[in-house]
Coordinates of C-alpha atoms in Angstrom, one line a residue:
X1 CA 3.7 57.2 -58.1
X2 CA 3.1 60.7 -57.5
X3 CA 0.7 63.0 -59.8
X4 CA 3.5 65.6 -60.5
X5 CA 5.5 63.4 -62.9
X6 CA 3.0 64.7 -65.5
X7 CA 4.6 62.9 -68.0
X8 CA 8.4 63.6 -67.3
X9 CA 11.3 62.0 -69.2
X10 CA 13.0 58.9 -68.2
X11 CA 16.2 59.0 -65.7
X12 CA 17.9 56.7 -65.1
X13 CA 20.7 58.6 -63.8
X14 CA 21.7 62.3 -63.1
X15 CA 25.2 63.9 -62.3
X16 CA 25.1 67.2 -61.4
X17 CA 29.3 68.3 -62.1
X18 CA 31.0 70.0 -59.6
X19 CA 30.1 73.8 -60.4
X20 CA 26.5 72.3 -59.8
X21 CA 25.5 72.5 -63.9
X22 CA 24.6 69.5 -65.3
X23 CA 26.9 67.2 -66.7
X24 CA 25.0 63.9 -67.4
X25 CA 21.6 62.6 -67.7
X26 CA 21.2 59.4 -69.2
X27 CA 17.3 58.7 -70.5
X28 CA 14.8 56.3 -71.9
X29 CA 12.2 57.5 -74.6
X30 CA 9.0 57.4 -72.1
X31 CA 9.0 56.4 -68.4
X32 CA 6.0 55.0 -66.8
X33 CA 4.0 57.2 -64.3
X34 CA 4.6 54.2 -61.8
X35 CA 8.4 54.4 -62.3
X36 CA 9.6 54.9 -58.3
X37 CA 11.9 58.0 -58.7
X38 CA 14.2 58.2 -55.6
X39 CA 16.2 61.7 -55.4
X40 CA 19.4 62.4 -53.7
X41 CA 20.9 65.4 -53.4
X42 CA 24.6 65.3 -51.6
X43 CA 26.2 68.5 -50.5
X44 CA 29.8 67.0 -52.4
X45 CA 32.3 64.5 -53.4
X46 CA 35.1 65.5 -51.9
X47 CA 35.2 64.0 -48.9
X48 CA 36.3 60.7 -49.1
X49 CA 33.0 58.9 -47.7
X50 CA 30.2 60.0 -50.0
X51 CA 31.0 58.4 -53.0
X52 CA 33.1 55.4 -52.2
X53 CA 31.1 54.4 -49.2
X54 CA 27.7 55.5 -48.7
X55 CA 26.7 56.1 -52.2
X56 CA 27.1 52.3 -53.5
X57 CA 24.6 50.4 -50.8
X58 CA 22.2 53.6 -51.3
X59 CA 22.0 53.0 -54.9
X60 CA 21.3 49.4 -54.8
X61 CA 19.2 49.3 -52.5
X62 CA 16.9 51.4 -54.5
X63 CA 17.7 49.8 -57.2
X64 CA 16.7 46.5 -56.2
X65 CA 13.2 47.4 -55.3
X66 CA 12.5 48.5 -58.3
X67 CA 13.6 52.5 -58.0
X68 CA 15.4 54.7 -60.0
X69 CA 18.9 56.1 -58.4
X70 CA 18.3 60.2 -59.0
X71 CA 21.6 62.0 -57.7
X72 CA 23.5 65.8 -57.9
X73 CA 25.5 67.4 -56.2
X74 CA 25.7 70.8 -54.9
X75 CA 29.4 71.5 -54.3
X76 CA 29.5 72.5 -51.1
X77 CA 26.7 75.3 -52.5
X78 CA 23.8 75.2 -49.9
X79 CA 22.2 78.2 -52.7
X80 CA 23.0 75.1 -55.8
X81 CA 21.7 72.5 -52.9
X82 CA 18.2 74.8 -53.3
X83 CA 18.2 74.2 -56.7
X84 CA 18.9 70.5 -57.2
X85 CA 16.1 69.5 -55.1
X86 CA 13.8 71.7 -56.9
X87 CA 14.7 70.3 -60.2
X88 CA 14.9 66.6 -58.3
X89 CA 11.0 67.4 -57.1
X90 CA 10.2 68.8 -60.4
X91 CA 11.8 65.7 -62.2
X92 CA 9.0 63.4 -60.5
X93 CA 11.1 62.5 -57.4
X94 CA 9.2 60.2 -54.9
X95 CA 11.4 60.4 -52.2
X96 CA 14.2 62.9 -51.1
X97 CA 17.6 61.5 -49.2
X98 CA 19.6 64.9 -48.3
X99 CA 22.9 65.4 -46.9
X100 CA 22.3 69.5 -46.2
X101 CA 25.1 71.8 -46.3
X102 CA 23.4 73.6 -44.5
X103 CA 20.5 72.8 -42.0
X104 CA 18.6 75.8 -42.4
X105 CA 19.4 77.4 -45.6
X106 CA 18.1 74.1 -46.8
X107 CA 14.1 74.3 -44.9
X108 CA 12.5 76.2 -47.9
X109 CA 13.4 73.0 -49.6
X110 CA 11.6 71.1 -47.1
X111 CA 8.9 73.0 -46.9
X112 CA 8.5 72.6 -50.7
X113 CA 8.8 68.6 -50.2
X114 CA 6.3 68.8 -47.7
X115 CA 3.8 70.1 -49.4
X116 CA 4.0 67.9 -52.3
X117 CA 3.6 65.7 -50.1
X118 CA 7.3 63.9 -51.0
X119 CA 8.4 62.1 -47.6
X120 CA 12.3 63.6 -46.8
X121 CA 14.9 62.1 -45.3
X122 CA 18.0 63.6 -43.5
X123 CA 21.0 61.6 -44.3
X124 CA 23.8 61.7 -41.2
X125 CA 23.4 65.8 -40.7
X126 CA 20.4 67.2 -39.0
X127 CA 17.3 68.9 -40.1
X128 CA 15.3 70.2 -37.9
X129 CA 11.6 69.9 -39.1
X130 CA 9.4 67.5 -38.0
X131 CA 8.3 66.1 -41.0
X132 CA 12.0 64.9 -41.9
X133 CA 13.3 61.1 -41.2
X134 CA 16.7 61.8 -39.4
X135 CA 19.7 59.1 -40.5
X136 CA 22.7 59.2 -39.0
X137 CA 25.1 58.3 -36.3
X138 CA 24.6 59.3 -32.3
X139 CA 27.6 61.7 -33.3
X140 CA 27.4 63.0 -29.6
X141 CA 28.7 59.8 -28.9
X142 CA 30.9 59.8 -31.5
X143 CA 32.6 62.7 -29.7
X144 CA 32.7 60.9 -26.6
X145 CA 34.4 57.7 -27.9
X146 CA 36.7 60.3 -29.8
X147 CA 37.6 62.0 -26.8
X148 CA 38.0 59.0 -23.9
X149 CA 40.9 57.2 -26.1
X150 CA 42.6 61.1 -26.2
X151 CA 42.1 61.3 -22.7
X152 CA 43.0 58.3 -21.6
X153 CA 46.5 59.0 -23.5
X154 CA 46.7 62.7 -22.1
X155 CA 44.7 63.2 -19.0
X156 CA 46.5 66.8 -18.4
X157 CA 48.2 69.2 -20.8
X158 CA 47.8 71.6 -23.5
X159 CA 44.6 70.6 -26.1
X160 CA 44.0 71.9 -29.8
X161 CA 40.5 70.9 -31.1
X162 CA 39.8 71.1 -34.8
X163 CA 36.0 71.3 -35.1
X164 CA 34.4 70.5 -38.5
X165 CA 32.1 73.0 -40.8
X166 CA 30.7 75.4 -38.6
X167 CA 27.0 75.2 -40.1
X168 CA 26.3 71.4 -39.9
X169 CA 25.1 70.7 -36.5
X170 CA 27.4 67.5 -36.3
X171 CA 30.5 70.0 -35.5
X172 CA 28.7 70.8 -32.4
X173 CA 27.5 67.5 -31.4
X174 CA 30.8 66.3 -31.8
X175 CA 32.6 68.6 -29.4
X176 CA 29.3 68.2 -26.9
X177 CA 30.2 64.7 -26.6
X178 CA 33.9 65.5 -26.1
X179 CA 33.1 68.2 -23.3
X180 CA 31.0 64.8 -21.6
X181 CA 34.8 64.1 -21.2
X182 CA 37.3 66.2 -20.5
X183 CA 35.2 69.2 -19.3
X184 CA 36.1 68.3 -15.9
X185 CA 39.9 68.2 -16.8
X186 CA 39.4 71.3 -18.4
X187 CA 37.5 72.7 -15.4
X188 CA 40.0 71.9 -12.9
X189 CA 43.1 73.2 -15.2
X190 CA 44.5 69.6 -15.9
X191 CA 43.6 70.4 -19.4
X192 CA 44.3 73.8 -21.0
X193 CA 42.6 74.1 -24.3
X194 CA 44.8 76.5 -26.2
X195 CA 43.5 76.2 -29.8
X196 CA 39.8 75.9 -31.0
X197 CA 38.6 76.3 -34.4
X198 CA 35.8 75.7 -36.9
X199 CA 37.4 74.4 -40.3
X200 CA 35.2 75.3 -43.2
X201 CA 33.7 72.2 -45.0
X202 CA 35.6 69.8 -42.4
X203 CA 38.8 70.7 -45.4
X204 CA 42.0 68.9 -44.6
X205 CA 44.1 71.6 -46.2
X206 CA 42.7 74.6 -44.0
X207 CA 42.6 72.3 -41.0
X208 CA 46.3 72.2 -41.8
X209 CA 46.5 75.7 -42.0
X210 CA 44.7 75.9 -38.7
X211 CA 47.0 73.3 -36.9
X212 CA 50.0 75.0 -38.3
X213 CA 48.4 78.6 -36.8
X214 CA 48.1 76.8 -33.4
X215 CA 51.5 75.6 -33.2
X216 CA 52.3 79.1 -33.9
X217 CA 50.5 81.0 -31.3
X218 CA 51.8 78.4 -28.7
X219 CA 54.9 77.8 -29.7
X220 CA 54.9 74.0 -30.6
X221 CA 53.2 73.7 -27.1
X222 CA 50.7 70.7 -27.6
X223 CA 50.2 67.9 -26.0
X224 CA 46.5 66.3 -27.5
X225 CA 44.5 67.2 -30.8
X226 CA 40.8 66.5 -31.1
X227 CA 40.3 66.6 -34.7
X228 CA 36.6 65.6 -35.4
X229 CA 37.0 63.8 -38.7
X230 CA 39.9 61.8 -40.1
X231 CA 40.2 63.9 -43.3
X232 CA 41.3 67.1 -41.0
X233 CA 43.4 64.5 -38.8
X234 CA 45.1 64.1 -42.0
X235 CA 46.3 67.9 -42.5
X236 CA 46.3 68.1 -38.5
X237 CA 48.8 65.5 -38.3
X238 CA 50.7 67.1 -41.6
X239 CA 51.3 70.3 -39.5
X240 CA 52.5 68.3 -36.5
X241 CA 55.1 66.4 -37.9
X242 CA 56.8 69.3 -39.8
X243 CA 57.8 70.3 -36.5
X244 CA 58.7 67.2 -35.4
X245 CA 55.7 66.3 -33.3
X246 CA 53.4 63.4 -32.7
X247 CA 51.1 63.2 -30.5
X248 CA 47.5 61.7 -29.7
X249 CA 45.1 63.0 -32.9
X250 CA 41.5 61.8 -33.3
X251 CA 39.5 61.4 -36.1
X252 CA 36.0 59.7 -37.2
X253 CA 35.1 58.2 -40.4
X254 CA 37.1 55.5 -40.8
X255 CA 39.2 56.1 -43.9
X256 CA 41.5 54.5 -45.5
X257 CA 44.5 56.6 -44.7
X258 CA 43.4 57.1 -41.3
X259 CA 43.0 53.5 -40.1
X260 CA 47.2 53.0 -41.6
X261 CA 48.0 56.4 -39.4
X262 CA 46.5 54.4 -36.4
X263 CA 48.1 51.4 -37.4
X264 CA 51.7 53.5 -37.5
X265 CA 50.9 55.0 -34.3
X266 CA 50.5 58.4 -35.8
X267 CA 46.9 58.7 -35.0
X268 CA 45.5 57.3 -31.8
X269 CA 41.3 56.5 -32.9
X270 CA 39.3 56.5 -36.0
X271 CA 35.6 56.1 -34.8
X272 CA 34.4 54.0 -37.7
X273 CA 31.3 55.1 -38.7
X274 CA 29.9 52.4 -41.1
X275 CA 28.1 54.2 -43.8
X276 CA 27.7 51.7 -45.8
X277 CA 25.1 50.1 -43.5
X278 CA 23.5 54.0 -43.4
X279 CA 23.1 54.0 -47.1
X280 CA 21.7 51.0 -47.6
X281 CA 19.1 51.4 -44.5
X282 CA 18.4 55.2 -46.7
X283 CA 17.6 53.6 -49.5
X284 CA 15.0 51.0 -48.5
X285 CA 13.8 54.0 -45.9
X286 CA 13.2 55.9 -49.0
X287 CA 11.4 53.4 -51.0
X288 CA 9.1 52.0 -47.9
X289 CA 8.1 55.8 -47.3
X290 CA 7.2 56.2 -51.3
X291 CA 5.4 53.5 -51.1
X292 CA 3.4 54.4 -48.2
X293 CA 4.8 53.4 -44.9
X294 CA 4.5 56.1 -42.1
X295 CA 7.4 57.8 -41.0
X296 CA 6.9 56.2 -37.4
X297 CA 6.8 53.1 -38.8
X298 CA 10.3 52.9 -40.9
X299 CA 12.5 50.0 -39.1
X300 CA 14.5 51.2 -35.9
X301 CA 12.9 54.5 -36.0
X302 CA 12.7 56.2 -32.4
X303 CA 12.1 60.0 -31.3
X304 CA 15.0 62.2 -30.5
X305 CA 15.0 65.5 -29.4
X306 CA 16.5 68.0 -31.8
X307 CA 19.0 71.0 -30.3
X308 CA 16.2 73.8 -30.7
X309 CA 13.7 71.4 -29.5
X310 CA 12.2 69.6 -32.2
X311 CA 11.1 66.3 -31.9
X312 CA 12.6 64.2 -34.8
X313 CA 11.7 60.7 -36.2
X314 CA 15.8 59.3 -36.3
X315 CA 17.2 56.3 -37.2
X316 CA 21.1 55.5 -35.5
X317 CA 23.4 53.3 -36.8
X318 CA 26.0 52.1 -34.2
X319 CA 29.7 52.8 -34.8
X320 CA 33.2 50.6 -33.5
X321 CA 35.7 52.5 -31.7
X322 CA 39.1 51.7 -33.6
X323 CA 42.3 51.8 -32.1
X324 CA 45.6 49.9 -32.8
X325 CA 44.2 46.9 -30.5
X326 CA 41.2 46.1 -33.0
X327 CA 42.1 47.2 -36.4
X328 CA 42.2 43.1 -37.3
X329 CA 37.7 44.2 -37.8
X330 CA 38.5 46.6 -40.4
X331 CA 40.2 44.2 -42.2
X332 CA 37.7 41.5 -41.6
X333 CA 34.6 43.7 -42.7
X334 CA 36.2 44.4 -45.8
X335 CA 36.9 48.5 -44.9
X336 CA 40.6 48.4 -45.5
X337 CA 42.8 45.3 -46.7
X338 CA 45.4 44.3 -44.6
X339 CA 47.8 45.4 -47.3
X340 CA 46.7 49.1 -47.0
X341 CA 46.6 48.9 -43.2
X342 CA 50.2 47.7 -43.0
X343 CA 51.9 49.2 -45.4
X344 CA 55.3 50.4 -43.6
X345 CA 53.8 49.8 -40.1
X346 CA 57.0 47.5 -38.3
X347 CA 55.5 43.6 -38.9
X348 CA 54.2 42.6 -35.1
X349 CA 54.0 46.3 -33.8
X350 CA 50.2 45.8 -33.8
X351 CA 47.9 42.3 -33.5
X352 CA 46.5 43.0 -37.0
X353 CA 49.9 43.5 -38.8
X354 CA 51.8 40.1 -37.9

C-alpha cells in the first residue's frame, strides 16, 4: 500500500468521541506496510442513519477484502472534520470515504488527499472537485418524489417547507426537485408558501422550534409541510399536533419512527433511501480504487454535472417512494418489522398492518 505508512502502528479500529478527541484505538504490535487502510471520516452520529444503517455494510465490505475499517467523527465540526482526515492520511489511510459537513470548508482536505495521491470518495453529500468519487442518492429526485405525494394531497393552500443544513448542498437539491413540482402551483397562487427555513444540522428539535415559529406567524394557518428529512418530520409533526393539526408532512430517510407515522397516517411519504446498499457499494469503491482501479472505471460510475459546474465521477443508488399503500417492502427488506410499523396503527387501516 501506499509509501507514507512509514511504519505506522496497527489499527484496527478508531473512534473519534463526540467532542472530536479520541476515545478509542484498538492496535496490534506491528502492521504490515501492505495492510489496506480504508479511512472514514463521518460528519456525526446523531442522526439516526449513520451508524445504524450505512456504517455496518461499509465496514464489512472492507473488511471482507481484506481492509482495515478506520473511522472518527467530527461532531458536526467541519474545523474537527479538517483534522480527522489529516490524522486518517497521516495514519496510512489508503482510501478516504467522507460524509462533509461542509463541502467547501472540507477542499483543503482534498487537496491534501490528492496529492498524496489517496483516491477520495464523497459519501451521499457533494464535493465539488473533480478528483472526488461522488456516492449518493439523485436527491433532486428525492425532492420530487417528496413533493408529488404532498401535492397530490394539497394541490392549493398554505405551504411550510423545512429545508435541512443550510451548508450541505443536498438542502438545496432537495427543494430544486420540489420546485420541479409545485413551482407552477406556487406561480399561479394555488400554493402560498408562507414559511421557509434552513434548520441547522437537519436537527429535529430546532425544526420543531421552526415549525412551532410558523404556526405562529400564521396563525395555525397551514395546510402542507415539506420537511426534507424524516428526523425534522419528527419535531415538524411534534409542533403540529400541539395545536391540534395534522396534515400532509414529508420526510426522506426512511426511519424507523417515520415509516410507523406513515403507517398512522401522521406522515404522508418517507422516501426510503437505502443506505445500506450505499455503504456497502462505498466500501468495495474504496478498496477497488486502493488497489488501482480508475475512478471512471468503479461499477455504475457515470458523469454528472456539479451545481458550480464541475464535472463529477457519481455513483446513484435508486430509492422507493413509501407511502401507506407499500409499506408491506419495508417490512419485507428487513428496514422495519412489522411489529414497529404497526404498533397502535388500527389492524386493517393499511394493507401492511392486517
Amino acid at each position: 500500500m501506499r509509501n507514507a505508512k512509514k511504519g505506522v502502528a496497527a489499527l484496527t479500529a478508531l473512534t473519534v468521541a463526540a467532542a472530536g478527541a479520541m476515545a478509542s484505538v484498538g492496535a496490534v504490535a506491528a502492521q504490515d506496510d501492505d495492510e489496506l487502510i480504508i479511512g472514514v471520516s463521518w460528519n456525526n452520529y446523531n442522526e439516526e442513519r449513520w451508524a445504524a444503517l450505512d456504517e455496518p455494510p461499509m465496514k464489512a465490505a472492507i473488511e471482507d477484502a481484506g481492509g482495515v475499517y478506520v473511522n472518527t467523527n467530527a461532531n458536526s465540526s467541519a474545523e474537527q472534520q479538517l483534522n480527522d482526515i489529516d490524522q486518517l492520511i497521516t495514519q496510512g489511510a489508503d482510501a478516504l470515504i467522507v460524509l462533509a459537513q461542509d463541502k467547501d470548508a472540507i477542499l483543503p482536505a482534498v487537496q491534501r488527499a490528492a496529492d498524496e495521491g489517496i483516491p477520495f470518495i464523497a459519501y451521499d453529500r457533494i464535493i465539488e472537485d473533480p478528483s472526488v468519487l461522488y456516492m449518493s442518492f439523485d436527491n433532486t429526485r428525492v425532492g420530487e418524489e417528496m413533493a408529488k405525494v404532498i401535492y397530490s394531497l394539497v394541490p392549493e393552500g398554505n405551504y411550510a417547507i423545512i429545508k435541512g443544513n443550510e451548508a450541505d448542498e443536498n438542502t438545496r437539491f432537495l427543494r430544486a426537485g420540489m420546485e420541479t413540482v409545485i413551482g407552477e402551483a406556487v406561480a399561479n397562487d394555488d400554493i402560498e408558501i408562507v414559511c421557509e427555513t434552513y434548520t441547522d444540522n437537519w436537527d429535529g428539535t430546532l425544526a420543531q422550534t421552526n415549525m412551532v415559529n410558523c404556526l405562529t406567524a400564521v396563525d395555525n394557518d397551514i395546510d402542507a409541510v415539506l420537511s426534507e428529512n424524516d428526523g425534522m418530520a419528527t419535531g415538524v409533526v411534534a409542533a403540529l399536533e400541539a395545536q391540534g393539526l395534522q396534515v400532509p408532512v414529508s420526510g426522506q430517510d426512511g426511519d424507523i419512527a417515520a415509516l410507523n407515522r406513515v403507517a398512522q397516517g401522521r406522515q404522508a411519504v418517507s422516501v426510503w433511501k437505502d443506505s445500506r446498499i450505499l455503504g456497502d457499494l462505498a466500501g468495495k469503491a474504496a478498496v477497488a480504487m486502493a488497489t488501482g482501479t480508475p475512478i471512471e472505471e468503479v461499477d455504475g460510475v457515470f458523469e454528472f454535472e456539479s451545481p458550480s459546474g464541475e464535472i463529477l465521477n457519481t455513483v446513484y443508488v435508486e430509492m422507493d417512494v413509501l407511502t401507506q399503500d407499500n409499506l408491506q417492502e419495508a417490512v419485507d427488506r428487513g428496514r422495519i418489522s412489522q411489529e414497529e410499523l404497526c404498533a397502535d396503527v388500527e389492524p386493517g387501516s393499511v394493507p401492511a398492518c392486517p
